[in-house]
Amino acid sequence: MHDSNPNSTASVAGHPLHPMLIPFPIAFFVGALVVDIVYRQSLDPFWPEAAAYLLGAGLAMAALAALAGLTDFLGDRRIRSLRAAWYHLIGNVTVVLIEAINLWGRIEDGISFVLPAGLGLSIVATLMLLFNGWKGWEMVYRHRVGIAQEAKDLTSS
């Protein structure tokens, strides 16, 4: 169908996987920022360790979400033709790299890495997540990526 919505290739029973998976790494990465801020205020050594676990879990879940997102990106040329898709892809890869560096620094240098480097990286990653989410929103709500054709038909009635 020529005017159909761009398809989500990675889906289960017609439900795209990427939007189901992406809240997990976002929550873990933002959670790492929150506990970095708590550490800055308390200097309790529990918090940098908690942040390291959150970063590790975030990276693991980001890998799963990235597989689903990349499958969608490569699965439909109309998605690849969207500027928002490219910004979303590059932005998310950048966040994963930032958070991988953040975790590596914590493992390598320990608690001394957290202030200011780890906190700074957590802030930058969280701000980038806002931009990346905006671009993801644009793909779904403006370009209708992964939206069932029936949903489009219902809204145009």
mmCIF file with all atom_site columns, C-alpha atoms in Angstrom:
data_model
loop_
_atom_site.group_PDB
_atom_site.id
_atom_site.type_symbol
_atom_site.label_atom_id
_atom_site.label_alt_id
_atom_site.label_comp_id
_atom_site.label_asym_id
_atom_site.label_entity_id
_atom_site.label_seq_id
_atom_site.pdbx_PDB_ins_code
_atom_site.Cartn_x
_atom_site.Cartn_y
_atom_site.Cartn_z
_atom_site.occupancy
_atom_site.B_iso_or_equiv
_atom_site.pdbx_formal_charge
_atom_site.auth_seq_id
_atom_site.auth_comp_id
_atom_site.auth_asym_id
_atom_site.auth_atom_id
_atom_site.pdbx_PDB_model_num
ATOM 1   C CA . MET A 1 1   ? 0.000   0.000  0.000  1.00 0.00 ? 1   MET A CA 1
ATOM 2   C CA . HIS A 1 2   ? 1.525   3.312  -1.088 1.00 0.00 ? 2   HIS A CA 1
ATOM 3   C CA . ASP A 1 3   ? 0.116   5.577  1.604  1.00 0.00 ? 3   ASP A CA 1
ATOM 4   C CA . SER A 1 4   ? 0.413   3.148  4.502  1.00 0.00 ? 4   SER A CA 1
ATOM 5   C CA . ASN A 1 5   ? 2.317   4.070  7.654  1.00 0.00 ? 5   ASN A CA 1
ATOM 6   C CA . PRO A 1 6   ? 5.984   3.049  7.973  1.00 0.00 ? 6   PRO A CA 1
ATOM 7   C CA . ASN A 1 7   ? 6.158   -0.410 9.538  1.00 0.00 ? 7   ASN A CA 1
ATOM 8   C CA . SER A 1 8   ? 7.766   -1.480 12.761 1.00 0.00 ? 8   SER A CA 1
ATOM 9   C CA . THR A 1 9   ? 9.642   -4.607 11.688 1.00 0.00 ? 9   THR A CA 1
ATOM 10  C CA . ALA A 1 10  ? 10.431  -5.710 15.258 1.00 0.00 ? 10  ALA A CA 1
ATOM 11  C CA . SER A 1 11  ? 6.975   -6.305 16.689 1.00 0.00 ? 11  SER A CA 1
ATOM 12  C CA . VAL A 1 12  ? 4.920   -8.876 18.544 1.00 0.00 ? 12  VAL A CA 1
ATOM 13  C CA . ALA A 1 13  ? 1.281   -9.284 17.504 1.00 0.00 ? 13  ALA A CA 1
ATOM 14  C CA . GLY A 1 14  ? 1.469   -5.934 15.723 1.00 0.00 ? 14  GLY A CA 1
ATOM 15  C CA . HIS A 1 15  ? 2.906   -4.095 18.751 1.00 0.00 ? 15  HIS A CA 1
ATOM 16  C CA . PRO A 1 16  ? 6.339   -2.483 18.143 1.00 0.00 ? 16  PRO A CA 1
ATOM 17  C CA . LEU A 1 17  ? 9.027   -3.730 20.536 1.00 0.00 ? 17  LEU A CA 1
ATOM 18  C CA . HIS A 1 18  ? 11.231  -0.625 20.599 1.00 0.00 ? 18  HIS A CA 1
ATOM 19  C CA . PRO A 1 19  ? 8.711   1.621  22.412 1.00 0.00 ? 19  PRO A CA 1
ATOM 20  C CA . MET A 1 20  ? 8.063   -1.184 24.910 1.00 0.00 ? 20  MET A CA 1
ATOM 21  C CA . LEU A 1 21  ? 11.765  -1.608 25.734 1.00 0.00 ? 21  LEU A CA 1
ATOM 22  C CA . ILE A 1 22  ? 13.041  1.969  25.712 1.00 0.00 ? 22  ILE A CA 1
ATOM 23  C CA . PRO A 1 23  ? 11.504  3.083  29.050 1.00 0.00 ? 23  PRO A CA 1
ATOM 24  C CA . PHE A 1 24  ? 13.858  0.714  30.901 1.00 0.00 ? 24  PHE A CA 1
ATOM 25  C CA . PRO A 1 25  ? 17.226  2.203  29.884 1.00 0.00 ? 25  PRO A CA 1
ATOM 26  C CA . ILE A 1 26  ? 15.769  5.692  30.244 1.00 0.00 ? 26  ILE A CA 1
ATOM 27  C CA . ALA A 1 27  ? 14.686  4.942  33.817 1.00 0.00 ? 27  ALA A CA 1
ATOM 28  C CA . PHE A 1 28  ? 18.049  3.371  34.666 1.00 0.00 ? 28  PHE A CA 1
ATOM 29  C CA . PHE A 1 29  ? 20.082  6.243  33.174 1.00 0.00 ? 29  PHE A CA 1
ATOM 30  C CA . VAL A 1 30  ? 17.961  8.957  34.811 1.00 0.00 ? 30  VAL A CA 1
ATOM 31  C CA . GLY A 1 31  ? 18.094  6.943  38.035 1.00 0.00 ? 31  GLY A CA 1
ATOM 32  C CA . ALA A 1 32  ? 21.903  7.020  37.843 1.00 0.00 ? 32  ALA A CA 1
ATOM 33  C CA . LEU A 1 33  ? 21.752  10.815 37.615 1.00 0.00 ? 33  LEU A CA 1
ATOM 34  C CA . VAL A 1 34  ? 19.437  10.978 40.628 1.00 0.00 ? 34  VAL A CA 1
ATOM 35  C CA . VAL A 1 35  ? 21.711  8.832  42.782 1.00 0.00 ? 35  VAL A CA 1
ATOM 36  C CA . ASP A 1 36  ? 24.757  10.832 41.630 1.00 0.00 ? 36  ASP A CA 1
ATOM 37  C CA . ILE A 1 37  ? 22.998  13.947 42.904 1.00 0.00 ? 37  ILE A CA 1
ATOM 38  C CA . VAL A 1 38  ? 22.169  12.173 46.164 1.00 0.00 ? 38  VAL A CA 1
ATOM 39  C CA . TYR A 1 39  ? 25.837  11.164 46.471 1.00 0.00 ? 39  TYR A CA 1
ATOM 40  C CA . ARG A 1 40  ? 26.938  14.760 45.887 1.00 0.00 ? 40  ARG A CA 1
ATOM 41  C CA . GLN A 1 41  ? 24.751  15.835 48.792 1.00 0.00 ? 41  GLN A CA 1
ATOM 42  C CA . SER A 1 42  ? 25.488  12.948 51.183 1.00 0.00 ? 42  SER A CA 1
ATOM 43  C CA . LEU A 1 43  ? 28.934  11.604 50.180 1.00 0.00 ? 43  LEU A CA 1
ATOM 44  C CA . ASP A 1 44  ? 27.635  8.182  51.231 1.00 0.00 ? 44  ASP A CA 1
ATOM 45  C CA . PRO A 1 45  ? 29.688  5.590  49.248 1.00 0.00 ? 45  PRO A CA 1
ATOM 46  C CA . PHE A 1 46  ? 26.577  3.453  48.710 1.00 0.00 ? 46  PHE A CA 1
ATOM 47  C CA . TRP A 1 47  ? 25.291  5.810  46.009 1.00 0.00 ? 47  TRP A CA 1
ATOM 48  C CA . PRO A 1 48  ? 28.164  5.545  43.492 1.00 0.00 ? 48  PRO A CA 1
ATOM 49  C CA . GLU A 1 49  ? 27.854  1.760  43.675 1.00 0.00 ? 49  GLU A CA 1
ATOM 50  C CA . ALA A 1 50  ? 24.104  2.008  43.116 1.00 0.00 ? 50  ALA A CA 1
ATOM 51  C CA . ALA A 1 51  ? 24.719  4.283  40.122 1.00 0.00 ? 51  ALA A CA 1
ATOM 52  C CA . ALA A 1 52  ? 27.161  1.758  38.643 1.00 0.00 ? 52  ALA A CA 1
ATOM 53  C CA . TYR A 1 53  ? 24.496  -0.955 38.841 1.00 0.00 ? 53  TYR A CA 1
ATOM 54  C CA . LEU A 1 54  ? 21.929  1.365  37.279 1.00 0.00 ? 54  LEU A CA 1
ATOM 55  C CA . LEU A 1 55  ? 24.340  2.202  34.448 1.00 0.00 ? 55  LEU A CA 1
ATOM 56  C CA . GLY A 1 56  ? 25.062  -1.485 33.827 1.00 0.00 ? 56  GLY A CA 1
ATOM 57  C CA . ALA A 1 57  ? 21.368  -2.359 33.753 1.00 0.00 ? 57  ALA A CA 1
ATOM 58  C CA . GLY A 1 58  ? 20.689  0.656  31.523 1.00 0.00 ? 58  GLY A CA 1
ATOM 59  C CA . LEU A 1 59  ? 23.349  -0.413 29.047 1.00 0.00 ? 59  LEU A CA 1
ATOM 60  C CA . ALA A 1 60  ? 21.999  -3.980 28.933 1.00 0.00 ? 60  ALA A CA 1
ATOM 61  C CA . MET A 1 61  ? 18.445  -2.781 28.313 1.00 0.00 ? 61  MET A CA 1
ATOM 62  C CA . ALA A 1 62  ? 19.664  -0.160 25.827 1.00 0.00 ? 62  ALA A CA 1
ATOM 63  C CA . ALA A 1 63  ? 21.266  -2.969 23.820 1.00 0.00 ? 63  ALA A CA 1
ATOM 64  C CA . LEU A 1 64  ? 17.911  -4.776 23.612 1.00 0.00 ? 64  LEU A CA 1
ATOM 65  C CA . ALA A 1 65  ? 16.042  -1.591 22.713 1.00 0.00 ? 65  ALA A CA 1
ATOM 66  C CA . ALA A 1 66  ? 18.721  -0.753 20.137 1.00 0.00 ? 66  ALA A CA 1
ATOM 67  C CA . LEU A 1 67  ? 18.306  -4.150 18.462 1.00 0.00 ? 67  LEU A CA 1
ATOM 68  C CA . ALA A 1 68  ? 14.578  -3.554 18.104 1.00 0.00 ? 68  ALA A CA 1
ATOM 69  C CA . GLY A 1 69  ? 15.067  0.050  16.968 1.00 0.00 ? 69  GLY A CA 1
ATOM 70  C CA . LEU A 1 70  ? 17.765  -0.868 14.449 1.00 0.00 ? 70  LEU A CA 1
ATOM 71  C CA . THR A 1 71  ? 15.580  -3.669 13.093 1.00 0.00 ? 71  THR A CA 1
ATOM 72  C CA . ASP A 1 72  ? 12.814  -1.122 12.498 1.00 0.00 ? 72  ASP A CA 1
ATOM 73  C CA . PHE A 1 73  ? 15.263  1.394  11.022 1.00 0.00 ? 73  PHE A CA 1
ATOM 74  C CA . LEU A 1 74  ? 16.714  -1.121 8.570  1.00 0.00 ? 74  LEU A CA 1
ATOM 75  C CA . GLY A 1 75  ? 13.393  -2.848 7.898  1.00 0.00 ? 75  GLY A CA 1
ATOM 76  C CA . ASP A 1 76  ? 11.536  0.007  6.197  1.00 0.00 ? 76  ASP A CA 1
ATOM 77  C CA . ARG A 1 77  ? 13.224  2.491  3.858  1.00 0.00 ? 77  ARG A CA 1
ATOM 78  C CA . ARG A 1 78  ? 10.585  5.098  4.727  1.00 0.00 ? 78  ARG A CA 1
ATOM 79  C CA . ILE A 1 79  ? 11.899  5.169  8.284  1.00 0.00 ? 79  ILE A CA 1
ATOM 80  C CA . ARG A 1 80  ? 15.465  5.622  7.016  1.00 0.00 ? 80  ARG A CA 1
ATOM 81  C CA . SER A 1 81  ? 14.259  8.551  4.911  1.00 0.00 ? 81  SER A CA 1
ATOM 82  C CA . LEU A 1 82  ? 13.120  10.470 8.012  1.00 0.00 ? 82  LEU A CA 1
ATOM 83  C CA . ARG A 1 83  ? 15.556  13.047 9.375  1.00 0.00 ? 83  ARG A CA 1
ATOM 84  C CA . ALA A 1 84  ? 14.069  12.489 12.861 1.00 0.00 ? 84  ALA A CA 1
ATOM 85  C CA . ALA A 1 85  ? 15.000  8.796  12.634 1.00 0.00 ? 85  ALA A CA 1
ATOM 86  C CA . TRP A 1 86  ? 18.630  9.644  11.943 1.00 0.00 ? 86  TRP A CA 1
ATOM 87  C CA . TYR A 1 87  ? 18.760  12.154 14.823 1.00 0.00 ? 87  TYR A CA 1
ATOM 88  C CA . HIS A 1 88  ? 17.112  9.588  17.100 1.00 0.00 ? 88  HIS A CA 1
ATOM 89  C CA . LEU A 1 89  ? 19.538  6.837  16.078 1.00 0.00 ? 89  LEU A CA 1
ATOM 90  C CA . ILE A 1 90  ? 22.702  8.942  16.343 1.00 0.00 ? 90  ILE A CA 1
ATOM 91  C CA . GLY A 1 91  ? 21.533  10.538 19.579 1.00 0.00 ? 91  GLY A CA 1
ATOM 92  C CA . ASN A 1 92  ? 20.797  7.199  21.212 1.00 0.00 ? 92  ASN A CA 1
ATOM 93  C CA . VAL A 1 93  ? 24.126  5.714  20.133 1.00 0.00 ? 93  VAL A CA 1
ATOM 94  C CA . THR A 1 94  ? 25.799  8.788  21.618 1.00 0.00 ? 94  THR A CA 1
ATOM 95  C CA . VAL A 1 95  ? 23.960  8.334  24.931 1.00 0.00 ? 95  VAL A CA 1
ATOM 96  C CA . VAL A 1 96  ? 25.019  4.687  25.084 1.00 0.00 ? 96  VAL A CA 1
ATOM 97  C CA . LEU A 1 97  ? 28.639  5.669  24.448 1.00 0.00 ? 97  LEU A CA 1
ATOM 98  C CA . ILE A 1 98  ? 28.494  8.393  27.124 1.00 0.00 ? 98  ILE A CA 1
ATOM 99  C CA . GLU A 1 99  ? 27.004  6.012  29.662 1.00 0.00 ? 99  GLU A CA 1
ATOM 100 C CA . ALA A 1 100 ? 29.503  3.265  28.758 1.00 0.00 ? 100 ALA A CA 1
ATOM 101 C CA . ILE A 1 101 ? 32.328  5.754  29.395 1.00 0.00 ? 101 ILE A CA 1
ATOM 102 C CA . ASN A 1 102 ? 30.566  6.751  32.618 1.00 0.00 ? 102 ASN A CA 1
ATOM 103 C CA . LEU A 1 103 ? 30.432  3.143  33.824 1.00 0.00 ? 103 LEU A CA 1
ATOM 104 C CA . TRP A 1 104 ? 33.987  2.402  32.703 1.00 0.00 ? 104 TRP A CA 1
ATOM 105 C CA . GLY A 1 105 ? 35.298  5.448  34.584 1.00 0.00 ? 105 GLY A CA 1
ATOM 106 C CA . ARG A 1 106 ? 33.558  4.311  37.747 1.00 0.00 ? 106 ARG A CA 1
ATOM 107 C CA . ILE A 1 107 ? 34.967  0.793  37.422 1.00 0.00 ? 107 ILE A CA 1
ATOM 108 C CA . GLU A 1 108 ? 38.454  2.038  36.579 1.00 0.00 ? 108 GLU A CA 1
ATOM 109 C CA . ASP A 1 109 ? 38.794  4.987  38.994 1.00 0.00 ? 109 ASP A CA 1
ATOM 110 C CA . GLY A 1 110 ? 36.215  4.130  41.620 1.00 0.00 ? 110 GLY A CA 1
ATOM 111 C CA . ILE A 1 111 ? 34.439  6.696  43.720 1.00 0.00 ? 111 ILE A CA 1
ATOM 112 C CA . SER A 1 112 ? 36.844  9.485  42.727 1.00 0.00 ? 112 SER A CA 1
ATOM 113 C CA . PHE A 1 113 ? 35.392  9.444  39.184 1.00 0.00 ? 113 PHE A CA 1
ATOM 114 C CA . VAL A 1 114 ? 31.884  10.347 40.299 1.00 0.00 ? 114 VAL A CA 1
ATOM 115 C CA . LEU A 1 115 ? 32.522  13.990 41.169 1.00 0.00 ? 115 LEU A CA 1
ATOM 116 C CA . PRO A 1 116 ? 32.597  15.797 38.858 1.00 0.00 ? 116 PRO A CA 1
ATOM 117 C CA . ALA A 1 117 ? 33.090  13.542 35.793 1.00 0.00 ? 117 ALA A CA 1
ATOM 118 C CA . GLY A 1 118 ? 30.452  10.879 36.461 1.00 0.00 ? 118 GLY A CA 1
ATOM 119 C CA . LEU A 1 119 ? 27.851  13.426 37.512 1.00 0.00 ? 119 LEU A CA 1
ATOM 120 C CA . GLY A 1 120 ? 28.629  15.555 34.464 1.00 0.00 ? 120 GLY A CA 1
ATOM 121 C CA . LEU A 1 121 ? 28.287  12.603 32.104 1.00 0.00 ? 121 LEU A CA 1
ATOM 122 C CA . SER A 1 122 ? 24.992  11.636 33.745 1.00 0.00 ? 122 SER A CA 1
ATOM 123 C CA . ILE A 1 123 ? 23.676  15.187 33.240 1.00 0.00 ? 123 ILE A CA 1
ATOM 124 C CA . VAL A 1 124 ? 24.730  15.276 29.577 1.00 0.00 ? 124 VAL A CA 1
ATOM 125 C CA . ALA A 1 125 ? 23.213  11.847 28.893 1.00 0.00 ? 125 ALA A CA 1
ATOM 126 C CA . THR A 1 126 ? 19.923  12.797 30.543 1.00 0.00 ? 126 THR A CA 1
ATOM 127 C CA . LEU A 1 127 ? 19.681  16.027 28.541 1.00 0.00 ? 127 LEU A CA 1
ATOM 128 C CA . MET A 1 128 ? 20.364  14.079 25.359 1.00 0.00 ? 128 MET A CA 1
ATOM 129 C CA . LEU A 1 129 ? 17.621  11.607 26.294 1.00 0.00 ? 129 LEU A CA 1
ATOM 130 C CA . LEU A 1 130 ? 15.156  14.506 26.260 1.00 0.00 ? 130 LEU A CA 1
ATOM 131 C CA . PHE A 1 131 ? 16.163  15.382 22.688 1.00 0.00 ? 131 PHE A CA 1
ATOM 132 C CA . ASN A 1 132 ? 16.154  11.735 21.589 1.00 0.00 ? 132 ASN A CA 1
ATOM 133 C CA . GLY A 1 133 ? 12.706  11.219 23.102 1.00 0.00 ? 133 GLY A CA 1
ATOM 134 C CA . TRP A 1 134 ? 11.424  14.277 21.273 1.00 0.00 ? 134 TRP A CA 1
ATOM 135 C CA . LYS A 1 135 ? 12.689  12.820 17.987 1.00 0.00 ? 135 LYS A CA 1
ATOM 136 C CA . GLY A 1 136 ? 11.157  9.422  18.824 1.00 0.00 ? 136 GLY A CA 1
ATOM 137 C CA . TRP A 1 137 ? 7.867   11.160 19.585 1.00 0.00 ? 137 TRP A CA 1
ATOM 138 C CA . GLU A 1 138 ? 8.102   12.949 16.242 1.00 0.00 ? 138 GLU A CA 1
ATOM 139 C CA . MET A 1 139 ? 8.527   9.670  14.393 1.00 0.00 ? 139 MET A CA 1
ATOM 140 C CA . VAL A 1 140 ? 5.486   8.085  16.056 1.00 0.00 ? 140 VAL A CA 1
ATOM 141 C CA . TYR A 1 141 ? 3.079   11.010 16.261 1.00 0.00 ? 141 TYR A CA 1
ATOM 142 C CA . ARG A 1 142 ? 4.067   13.051 13.227 1.00 0.00 ? 142 ARG A CA 1
ATOM 143 C CA . HIS A 1 143 ? 5.305   10.374 10.808 1.00 0.00 ? 143 HIS A CA 1
ATOM 144 C CA . ARG A 1 144 ? 3.143   7.525  12.228 1.00 0.00 ? 144 ARG A CA 1
ATOM 145 C CA . VAL A 1 145 ? 5.994   4.998  12.405 1.00 0.00 ? 145 VAL A CA 1
ATOM 146 C CA . GLY A 1 146 ? 4.700   1.705  13.767 1.00 0.00 ? 146 GLY A CA 1
ATOM 147 C CA . ILE A 1 147 ? 1.091   2.930  13.934 1.00 0.00 ? 147 ILE A CA 1
ATOM 148 C CA . ALA A 1 148 ? -1.382  0.423  12.527 1.00 0.00 ? 148 ALA A CA 1
ATOM 149 C CA . GLN A 1 149 ? -3.038  1.558  9.308  1.00 0.00 ? 149 GLN A CA 1
ATOM 150 C CA . GLU A 1 150 ? -6.448  0.989  10.908 1.00 0.00 ? 150 GLU A CA 1
ATOM 151 C CA . ALA A 1 151 ? -5.575  3.590  13.553 1.00 0.00 ? 151 ALA A CA 1
ATOM 152 C CA . LYS A 1 152 ? -4.857  6.112  10.789 1.00 0.00 ? 152 LYS A CA 1
ATOM 153 C CA . ASP A 1 153 ? -8.166  5.285  9.124  1.00 0.00 ? 153 ASP A CA 1
ATOM 154 C CA . LEU A 1 154 ? -10.083 5.761  12.398 1.00 0.00 ? 154 LEU A CA 1
ATOM 155 C CA . THR A 1 155 ? -8.526  9.181  13.030 1.00 0.00 ? 155 THR A CA 1
ATOM 156 C CA . SER A 1 156 ? -9.323  10.436 9.553  1.00 0.00 ? 156 SER A CA 1
ATOM 157 C CA . SER A 1 157 ? -13.051 9.551  9.823  1.00 0.00 ? 157 SER A CA 1
#
